PDB file of C-alpha atoms in Angstrom:
ATOM      1  CA  MET A   1     162.846 219.559 239.744  1.00 44.00           C
ATOM      2  CA  PHE A   2     164.444 216.785 241.804  1.00 37.00           C
ATOM      3  CA  LYS A   3     161.797 214.343 240.592  1.00 41.00           C
ATOM      4  CA  GLY A   4     162.552 215.349 237.003  1.00 41.00           C
ATOM      5  CA  ILE A   5     166.280 214.736 237.452  1.00 39.00           C
ATOM      6  CA  LEU A   6     165.645 211.418 239.182  1.00 37.00           C
ATOM      7  CA  HIS A   7     163.256 210.407 236.409  1.00 38.00           C
ATOM      8  CA  ARG A   8     165.889 211.181 233.792  1.00 40.00           C
ATOM      9  CA  ILE A   9     168.532 209.157 235.684  1.00 36.00           C
ATOM     10  CA  LEU A  10     166.158 206.204 235.943  1.00 36.00           C
ATOM     11  CA  ILE A  11     165.429 206.401 232.216  1.00 38.00           C
ATOM     12  CA  VAL A  12     169.171 206.361 231.428  1.00 40.00           C
ATOM     13  CA  ILE A  13     169.715 203.356 233.717  1.00 40.00           C
ATOM     14  CA  VAL A  14     166.799 201.464 232.188  1.00 41.00           C
ATOM     15  CA  PHE A  15     168.017 202.105 228.652  1.00 43.00           C
ATOM     16  CA  THR A  16     171.544 201.126 229.634  1.00 45.00           C
ATOM     17  CA  MET A  17     170.315 197.845 231.108  1.00 46.00           C
ATOM     18  CA  MET A  18     168.319 197.181 227.953  1.00 46.00           C
ATOM     19  CA  ALA A  19     171.372 197.903 225.818  1.00 50.00           C
ATOM     20  CA  LEU A  20     173.557 195.591 227.893  1.00 51.00           C
ATOM     21  CA  ALA A  21     170.951 192.867 227.858  1.00 48.00           C
ATOM     22  CA  SER A  22     170.886 193.083 224.081  1.00 49.00           C
ATOM     23  CA  ALA A  23     174.670 192.963 223.940  1.00 50.00           C
ATOM     24  CA  LYS A  24     174.877 190.009 226.307  1.00 50.00           C
ATOM     25  CA  ALA A  25     172.848 187.932 223.866  1.00 51.00           C
ATOM     26  CA  GLN A  26     175.616 188.347 221.275  1.00 63.00           C
ATOM     27  CA  SER A  27     178.840 186.400 221.229  1.00 71.00           C
ATOM     28  CA  PRO A  28     181.685 188.697 222.325  1.00 75.00           C
ATOM     29  CA  TYR A  29     183.966 190.069 219.653  1.00 77.00           C
ATOM     30  CA  VAL A  30     187.421 188.647 220.419  1.00 75.00           C
ATOM     31  CA  ILE A  31     190.340 190.979 219.715  1.00 78.00           C
ATOM     32  CA  LEU A  32     194.007 191.477 220.605  1.00 79.00           C
ATOM     33  CA  PRO A  33     195.431 194.298 222.739  1.00 80.00           C
ATOM     34  CA  GLY A  34     196.745 197.216 220.719  1.00 79.00           C
ATOM     35  CA  SER A  35     194.617 196.566 217.656  1.00 81.00           C
ATOM     36  CA  THR A  36     192.527 199.336 216.103  1.00 86.00           C
ATOM     37  CA  HIS A  37     188.845 198.706 215.421  1.00 87.00           C
ATOM     38  CA  LYS A  38     186.142 200.773 213.782  1.00 89.00           C
ATOM     39  CA  LEU A  39     182.709 200.940 215.426  1.00 91.00           C
ATOM     40  CA  THR A  40     179.892 202.092 213.182  1.00 91.00           C
ATOM     41  CA  ILE A  41     176.141 202.584 213.184  1.00 91.00           C
ATOM     42  CA  THR A  42     173.832 204.155 210.623  1.00 90.00           C
ATOM     43  CA  ASP A  43     174.348 207.909 210.426  1.00 89.00           C
ATOM     44  CA  HIS A  44     171.101 209.860 210.647  1.00 87.00           C
ATOM     45  CA  VAL A  45     171.577 213.443 209.493  1.00 88.00           C
ATOM     46  CA  GLY A  46     170.986 215.924 212.297  1.00 86.00           C
ATOM     47  CA  ASN A  47     171.269 213.382 215.116  1.00 89.00           C
ATOM     48  CA  THR A  48     174.164 213.369 217.562  1.00 89.00           C
ATOM     49  CA  TYR A  49     176.049 210.440 219.054  1.00 91.00           C
ATOM     50  CA  GLU A  50     178.048 209.555 222.124  1.00 90.00           C
ATOM     51  CA  TRP A  51     180.236 206.465 222.542  1.00 91.00           C
ATOM     52  CA  LYS A  52     181.283 205.016 225.869  1.00 88.00           C
ATOM     53  CA  VAL A  53     183.159 201.915 226.940  1.00 88.00           C
ATOM     54  CA  TYR A  54     182.623 200.056 230.201  1.00 85.00           C
ATOM     55  CA  LYS A  55     184.840 197.329 231.591  1.00 84.00           C
ATOM     56  CA  VAL A  56     183.065 194.525 233.456  1.00 82.00           C
ATOM     57  CA  SER A  57     184.283 191.641 235.580  1.00 79.00           C
ATOM     58  CA  ASN A  58     182.058 189.137 233.770  1.00 76.00           C
ATOM     59  CA  TRP A  59     179.301 189.102 231.181  1.00 73.00           C
ATOM     60  CA  THR A  60     176.506 188.482 233.678  1.00 69.00           C
ATOM     61  CA  ASP A  61     177.436 191.269 236.079  1.00 59.00           C
ATOM     62  CA  GLN A  62     175.922 194.391 234.546  1.00 55.00           C
ATOM     63  CA  LYS A  63     176.219 196.402 237.751  1.00 50.00           C
ATOM     64  CA  ASP A  64     179.913 196.965 237.048  1.00 50.00           C
ATOM     65  CA  ALA A  65     179.015 198.801 233.868  1.00 50.00           C
ATOM     66  CA  LEU A  66     176.219 200.838 235.450  1.00 49.00           C
ATOM     67  CA  LEU A  67     178.204 201.792 238.533  1.00 46.00           C
ATOM     68  CA  ALA A  68     181.543 202.304 236.790  1.00 47.00           C
ATOM     69  CA  ASP A  69     183.888 204.769 238.473  1.00 43.00           C
ATOM     70  CA  ASN A  70     184.160 206.707 235.237  1.00 43.00           C
ATOM     71  CA  ASP A  71     181.657 207.786 232.622  1.00 47.00           C
ATOM     72  CA  GLY A  72     183.244 205.682 229.933  1.00 46.00           C
ATOM     73  CA  LEU A  73     185.523 208.447 228.732  1.00 43.00           C
ATOM     74  CA  GLY A  74     188.292 208.347 231.309  1.00 40.00           C
ATOM     75  CA  GLY A  75     189.651 204.842 230.831  1.00 53.00           C
ATOM     76  CA  ASP A  76     192.732 205.716 228.812  1.00 59.00           C
ATOM     77  CA  ASP A  77     194.594 202.921 230.586  1.00 79.00           C
ATOM     78  CA  ASP A  78     192.261 200.375 228.997  1.00 86.00           C
ATOM     79  CA  PHE A  79     191.130 201.941 225.727  1.00 88.00           C
ATOM     80  CA  LEU A  80     191.605 205.003 223.598  1.00 87.00           C
ATOM     81  CA  PHE A  81     189.450 206.722 220.997  1.00 88.00           C
ATOM     82  CA  VAL A  82     191.702 207.488 218.034  1.00 87.00           C
ATOM     83  CA  GLY A  83     191.931 211.236 217.589  1.00 81.00           C
ATOM     84  CA  GLY A  84     189.748 211.719 220.651  1.00 78.00           C
ATOM     85  CA  GLU A  85     186.634 211.459 218.483  1.00 77.00           C
ATOM     86  CA  PHE A  86     183.713 209.740 220.202  1.00 80.00           C
ATOM     87  CA  GLU A  87     180.718 211.846 219.144  1.00 83.00           C
ATOM     88  CA  LYS A  88     180.170 210.526 215.629  1.00 87.00           C
ATOM     89  CA  SER A  89     178.304 207.587 214.138  1.00 90.00           C
ATOM     90  CA  GLU A  90     181.681 206.058 213.282  1.00 90.00           C
ATOM     91  CA  VAL A  91     184.662 205.907 215.637  1.00 91.00           C
ATOM     92  CA  ASP A  92     188.051 204.195 215.775  1.00 91.00           C
ATOM     93  CA  ILE A  93     189.089 202.703 219.080  1.00 90.00           C
ATOM     94  CA  ILE A  94     192.142 200.932 220.432  1.00 89.00           C
ATOM     95  CA  PHE A  95     191.708 198.493 223.315  1.00 87.00           C
ATOM     96  CA  LEU A  96     194.939 198.463 225.289  1.00 84.00           C
ATOM     97  CA  ASN A  97     194.432 195.874 228.022  1.00 83.00           C
ATOM     98  CA  GLU A  98     192.846 192.492 228.486  1.00 81.00           C
ATOM     99  CA  GLY A  99     189.342 192.248 229.864  1.00 84.00           C
ATOM    100  CA  LYS A 100     185.646 192.207 229.067  1.00 86.00           C
ATOM    101  CA  TYR A 101     184.093 195.412 227.769  1.00 89.00           C
ATOM    102  CA  TYR A 102     180.798 196.823 226.578  1.00 88.00           C
ATOM    103  CA  ALA A 103     181.063 199.413 223.825  1.00 89.00           C
ATOM    104  CA  ILE A 104     177.886 201.503 224.018  1.00 89.00           C
ATOM    105  CA  VAL A 105     176.618 204.191 221.671  1.00 90.00           C
ATOM    106  CA  GLU A 106     173.775 206.540 222.468  1.00 90.00           C
ATOM    107  CA  GLU A 107     171.996 208.374 219.651  1.00 90.00           C
ATOM    108  CA  PHE A 108     170.069 211.605 220.301  1.00 89.00           C
ATOM    109  CA  ASN A 109     167.467 212.937 217.915  1.00 87.00           C
ATOM    110  CA  ALA A 110     167.675 216.387 216.345  1.00 80.00           C
ATOM    111  CA  GLY A 111     164.791 217.778 218.395  1.00 72.00           C
ATOM    112  CA  THR A 112     164.637 219.251 221.861  1.00 69.00           C
ATOM    113  CA  THR A 113     162.702 216.409 223.507  1.00 69.00           C
ATOM    114  CA  PHE A 114     165.808 214.540 224.722  1.00 71.00           C
ATOM    115  CA  CYS A 115     164.796 211.359 222.874  1.00 86.00           C
ATOM    116  CA  SER A 116     167.611 208.848 222.640  1.00 85.00           C
ATOM    117  CA  SER A 117     168.372 205.182 222.099  1.00 86.00           C
ATOM    118  CA  ARG A 118     171.290 202.984 223.125  1.00 86.00           C
ATOM    119  CA  ARG A 119     172.988 199.993 221.600  1.00 87.00           C
ATOM    120  CA  ALA A 120     175.879 197.938 222.951  1.00 87.00           C
ATOM    121  CA  ILE A 121     178.233 195.184 221.807  1.00 88.00           C
ATOM    122  CA  PRO A 122     180.411 192.967 223.998  1.00 89.00           C
ATOM    123  CA  VAL A 123     184.151 192.962 223.310  1.00 88.00           C
ATOM    124  CA  GLU A 124     186.655 190.614 224.906  1.00 84.00           C
ATOM    125  CA  VAL A 125     190.324 191.548 224.754  1.00 84.00           C
ATOM    126  CA  PHE A 126     192.568 188.541 225.210  1.00 75.00           C
ATOM    127  CA  GLY A 127     195.404 189.288 227.582  1.00 64.00           C
ATOM    128  CA  THR A 128     197.253 186.094 226.773  1.00 59.00           C
ATOM    129  CA  GLU A 129     199.644 186.772 223.963  1.00 74.00           C
ATOM    130  CA  ALA A 130     198.978 185.544 220.468  1.00 86.00           C
ATOM    131  CA  THR A 131     201.773 183.717 218.690  1.00 91.00           C
ATOM    132  CA  ILE A 132     202.670 182.565 215.204  1.00 94.00           C
ATOM    133  CA  VAL A 133     204.987 179.729 214.177  1.00 95.00           C
ATOM    134  CA  PHE A 134     205.751 177.424 211.288  1.00 96.00           C
ATOM    135  CA  LYS A 135     203.797 174.184 211.585  1.00 95.00           C
ATOM    136  CA  ASP A 136     206.783 172.282 210.189  1.00 96.00           C
ATOM    137  CA  LEU A 137     210.338 173.524 210.550  1.00 97.00           C
ATOM    138  CA  THR A 138     211.740 171.603 207.583  1.00 96.00           C
ATOM    139  CA  SER A 139     210.681 170.546 204.115  1.00 93.00           C
ATOM    140  CA  ASP A 140     212.343 169.304 200.952  1.00 91.00           C
ATOM    141  CA  ASP A 141     211.716 168.929 197.275  1.00 89.00           C
ATOM    142  CA  CYS A 142     213.427 167.941 194.061  1.00 90.00           C
ATOM    143  CA  ALA A 143     214.965 170.645 191.929  1.00 87.00           C
ATOM    144  CA  ASP A 144     212.435 171.537 189.267  1.00 84.00           C
ATOM    145  CA  LEU A 145     213.227 175.175 188.558  1.00 74.00           C
ATOM    146  CA  ASP A 146     209.994 176.272 190.272  1.00 79.00           C
ATOM    147  CA  PRO A 147     211.256 178.988 192.660  1.00 83.00           C
ATOM    148  CA  GLN A 148     208.292 179.039 195.012  1.00 87.00           C
ATOM    149  CA  PHE A 149     206.601 176.967 197.691  1.00 90.00           C
ATOM    150  CA  ALA A 150     204.220 177.341 200.636  1.00 93.00           C
ATOM    151  CA  ALA A 151     204.656 176.535 204.326  1.00 94.00           C
ATOM    152  CA  GLU A 152     201.746 176.217 206.757  1.00 96.00           C
ATOM    153  CA  MET A 153     201.524 178.623 209.699  1.00 95.00           C
ATOM    154  CA  ILE A 154     199.921 178.169 213.100  1.00 95.00           C
ATOM    155  CA  ALA A 155     198.559 181.242 214.889  1.00 94.00           C
ATOM    156  CA  MET A 156     197.014 180.903 218.330  1.00 89.00           C
ATOM    157  CA  PHE A 157     196.601 182.414 221.754  1.00 82.00           C
ATOM    158  CA  ASN A 158     198.943 181.235 224.508  1.00 74.00           C
ATOM    159  CA  SER A 159     195.917 179.558 226.043  1.00 69.00           C
ATOM    160  CA  GLY A 160     196.021 177.098 223.151  1.00 78.00           C
ATOM    161  CA  THR A 161     193.011 178.540 221.325  1.00 81.00           C
ATOM    162  CA  VAL A 162     193.616 179.032 217.616  1.00 87.00           C
ATOM    163  CA  LEU A 163     192.963 182.480 216.191  1.00 87.00           C
ATOM    164  CA  PRO A 164     189.415 182.658 214.802  1.00 85.00           C
ATOM    165  CA  GLU A 165     188.634 183.652 211.236  1.00 88.00           C
ATOM    166  CA  SER A 166     187.749 187.155 212.414  1.00 83.00           C
ATOM    167  CA  GLN A 167     191.471 187.792 213.056  1.00 86.00           C
ATOM    168  CA  TYR A 168     192.500 187.019 209.480  1.00 93.00           C
ATOM    169  CA  PRO A 169     194.119 187.820 207.144  1.00 94.00           C
ATOM    170  CA  ILE A 170     197.458 187.854 208.935  1.00 95.00           C
ATOM    171  CA  THR A 171     200.288 189.962 207.570  1.00 95.00           C
ATOM    172  CA  VAL A 172     203.677 188.273 207.906  1.00 96.00           C
ATOM    173  CA  ASN A 173     207.036 189.936 207.387  1.00 96.00           C
ATOM    174  CA  TYR A 174     209.716 187.385 206.615  1.00 96.00           C
ATOM    175  CA  ARG A 175     213.205 187.154 205.165  1.00 95.00           C
ATOM    176  CA  LEU A 176     214.715 184.664 202.770  1.00 92.00           C
ATOM    177  CA  ASP A 177     218.438 183.854 202.655  1.00 88.00           C
ATOM    178  CA  GLY A 178     220.316 186.538 200.786  1.00 85.00           C
ATOM    179  CA  ASP A 179     217.636 189.206 201.219  1.00 89.00           C
ATOM    180  CA  THR A 180     218.647 192.625 202.494  1.00 90.00           C
ATOM    181  CA  ALA A 181     215.077 193.637 203.389  1.00 93.00           C
ATOM    182  CA  ASP A 182     211.986 191.934 204.745  1.00 94.00           C
ATOM    183  CA  ARG A 183     209.296 190.612 202.439  1.00 94.00           C
ATOM    184  CA  THR A 184     205.586 190.789 203.190  1.00 95.00           C
ATOM    185  CA  ALA A 185     203.030 188.035 202.676  1.00 95.00           C
ATOM    186  CA  THR A 186     199.347 187.647 203.486  1.00 96.00           C
ATOM    187  CA  VAL A 187     198.150 184.469 205.201  1.00 96.00           C
ATOM    188  CA  SER A 188     194.473 183.650 204.800  1.00 96.00           C
ATOM    189  CA  PHE A 189     192.255 181.699 207.167  1.00 95.00           C
ATOM    190  CA  ALA A 190     191.290 179.303 204.375  1.00 94.00           C
ATOM    191  CA  ASP A 191     194.704 177.715 203.863  1.00 92.00           C
ATOM    192  CA  LYS A 192     196.983 179.307 206.508  1.00 95.00           C
ATOM    193  CA  MET A 193     199.895 179.072 204.094  1.00 96.00           C
ATOM    194  CA  LEU A 194     202.874 181.405 203.825  1.00 95.00           C
ATOM    195  CA  HIS A 195     203.637 181.561 200.121  1.00 94.00           C
ATOM    196  CA  VAL A 196     207.326 182.132 199.466  1.00 91.00           C
ATOM    197  CA  ALA A 197     208.756 183.086 196.081  1.00 84.00           C
ATOM    198  CA  GLY A 198     212.336 183.271 194.902  1.00 83.00           C
ATOM    199  CA  VAL A 199     213.642 180.048 196.449  1.00 84.00           C
ATOM    200  CA  ILE A 200     217.020 179.085 194.993  1.00 82.00           C
ATOM    201  CA  GLU A 201     216.967 175.761 193.142  1.00 83.00           C
ATOM    202  CA  ASP A 202     219.867 174.102 191.337  1.00 83.00           C
ATOM    203  CA  GLU A 203     219.607 170.808 189.515  1.00 85.00           C
ATOM    204  CA  ASN A 204     223.317 170.165 189.975  1.00 86.00           C
ATOM    205  CA  ILE A 205     223.823 170.699 193.711  1.00 88.00           C
ATOM    206  CA  ASP A 206     221.779 170.401 196.900  1.00 90.00           C
ATOM    207  CA  THR A 207     220.657 173.818 198.097  1.00 89.00           C
ATOM    208  CA  ILE A 208     219.281 174.906 201.444  1.00 91.00           C
ATOM    209  CA  ASN A 209     217.010 177.914 201.900  1.00 91.00           C
ATOM    210  CA  THR A 210     216.026 179.355 205.258  1.00 94.00           C
ATOM    211  CA  ILE A 211     212.896 181.434 205.712  1.00 95.00           C
ATOM    212  CA  THR A 212     212.702 183.487 208.912  1.00 96.00           C
ATOM    213  CA  ILE A 213     209.550 185.108 210.292  1.00 96.00           C
ATOM    214  CA  LYS A 214     210.422 188.621 211.440  1.00 95.00           C
ATOM    215  CA  SER A 215     207.021 189.912 212.586  1.00 93.00           C
ATOM    216  CA  ALA A 216     203.303 189.393 212.145  1.00 93.00           C
ATOM    217  CA  THR A 217     200.065 191.286 212.763  1.00 90.00           C
ATOM    218  CA  ASN A 218     196.418 190.314 212.642  1.00 89.00           C
ATOM    219  CA  LYS A 219     193.705 191.942 210.526  1.00 87.00           C
ATOM    220  CA  TYR A 220     193.437 194.913 212.894  1.00 83.00           C
ATOM    221  CA  GLY A 221     197.121 195.533 213.530  1.00 83.00           C
ATOM    222  CA  GLY A 222     197.380 193.513 216.756  1.00 83.00           C
ATOM    223  CA  THR A 223     200.815 191.958 217.234  1.00 84.00           C
ATOM    224  CA  LEU A 224     201.391 188.212 217.036  1.00 89.00           C
ATOM    225  CA  ASN A 225     204.583 187.260 218.831  1.00 88.00           C
ATOM    226  CA  VAL A 226     207.075 185.147 216.908  1.00 92.00           C
ATOM    227  CA  VAL A 227     208.127 182.116 218.978  1.00 92.00           C
ATOM    228  CA  THR A 228     211.883 181.682 219.237  1.00 92.00           C
ATOM    229  CA  GLY A 229     212.945 178.313 217.879  1.00 94.00           C
ATOM    230  CA  LYS A 230     209.874 177.988 215.671  1.00 95.00           C
ATOM    231  CA  GLU A 231     210.353 181.024 213.473  1.00 96.00           C
ATOM    232  CA  ILE A 232     212.759 179.468 210.934  1.00 96.00           C
ATOM    233  CA  HIS A 233     211.777 177.058 208.200  1.00 96.00           C
ATOM    234  CA  THR A 234     214.546 175.211 206.362  1.00 95.00           C
ATOM    235  CA  ARG A 235     213.768 174.252 202.777  1.00 92.00           C
ATOM    236  CA  THR A 236     216.135 171.731 201.162  1.00 92.00           C
ATOM    237  CA  ILE A 237     216.178 171.380 197.393  1.00 89.00           C
ATOM    238  CA  ASN A 238     217.749 168.101 196.304  1.00 91.00           C
ATOM    239  CA  LYS A 239     219.787 167.978 193.143  1.00 89.00           C
ATOM    240  CA  LYS A 240     218.838 165.666 190.324  1.00 85.00           C
ATOM    241  CA  PRO A 241     220.911 162.506 189.872  1.00 85.00           C
ATOM    242  CA  LYS A 242     223.226 162.496 186.920  1.00 82.00           C
ATOM    243  CA  ILE A 243     222.445 159.665 184.535  1.00 82.00           C
ATOM    244  CA  SER A 244     225.302 158.269 182.547  1.00 82.00           C
ATOM    245  CA  ILE A 245     225.042 157.381 178.901  1.00 85.00           C
ATOM    246  CA  ILE A 246     222.811 154.409 178.272  1.00 86.00           C
ATOM    247  CA  ASN A 247     224.745 151.531 176.867  1.00 86.00           C
ATOM    248  CA  LEU A 248     223.089 148.870 174.791  1.00 90.00           C
ATOM    249  CA  ASN A 249     225.007 145.652 174.371  1.00 83.00           C
TER     250      ASN A 249
END
């Protein structure tokens, strides 16, 4: 009996090492703390599933994952399965703290032979805060009765690394002068522009519009901090010169 138990433990360890080795060959998925992500694999009717998450000190040290103090289900300080569901082919998970993780799923067949397979992906949660600012704090234009314009945004980690395409689109809540409620805009990775409508333009007088970023989130709901001093864009609309009557002598 002891040999049977030991054999089963060795099989689990071997399959775990194989799963981690496969995951290590992939580039880590980079995400922000507090964002919600969906993990999915193909659902085979009748099979059962079990998801676990292991935190490691580095990508080459697999012992941390194998010898983790918990079984992958007790790390509520670092991650949380939404709704407590972790036994399906599709789960939602929130990573709460920075660090390097392996998300591992084990699939068991519908028989009684204890056949199973494992698959893992590496996930890196950036602890440095992500920020969003206006690239330029001022702009101007001539009055042309076109009440819209676009201002470029810069989103990056505090480390200086720009947010990758996987984090887009970014949802930005902003407010224009005179508004009583925030507006919402979507910023794409392709142009990184905040498109603003309803700018006041007057051909007869110079007008100044201020656009203030109130909040922003990435594709998965992770928060991008708004940097004080770089959250307001001032848009000046210059009046048209008044031309006097043309005199011909």
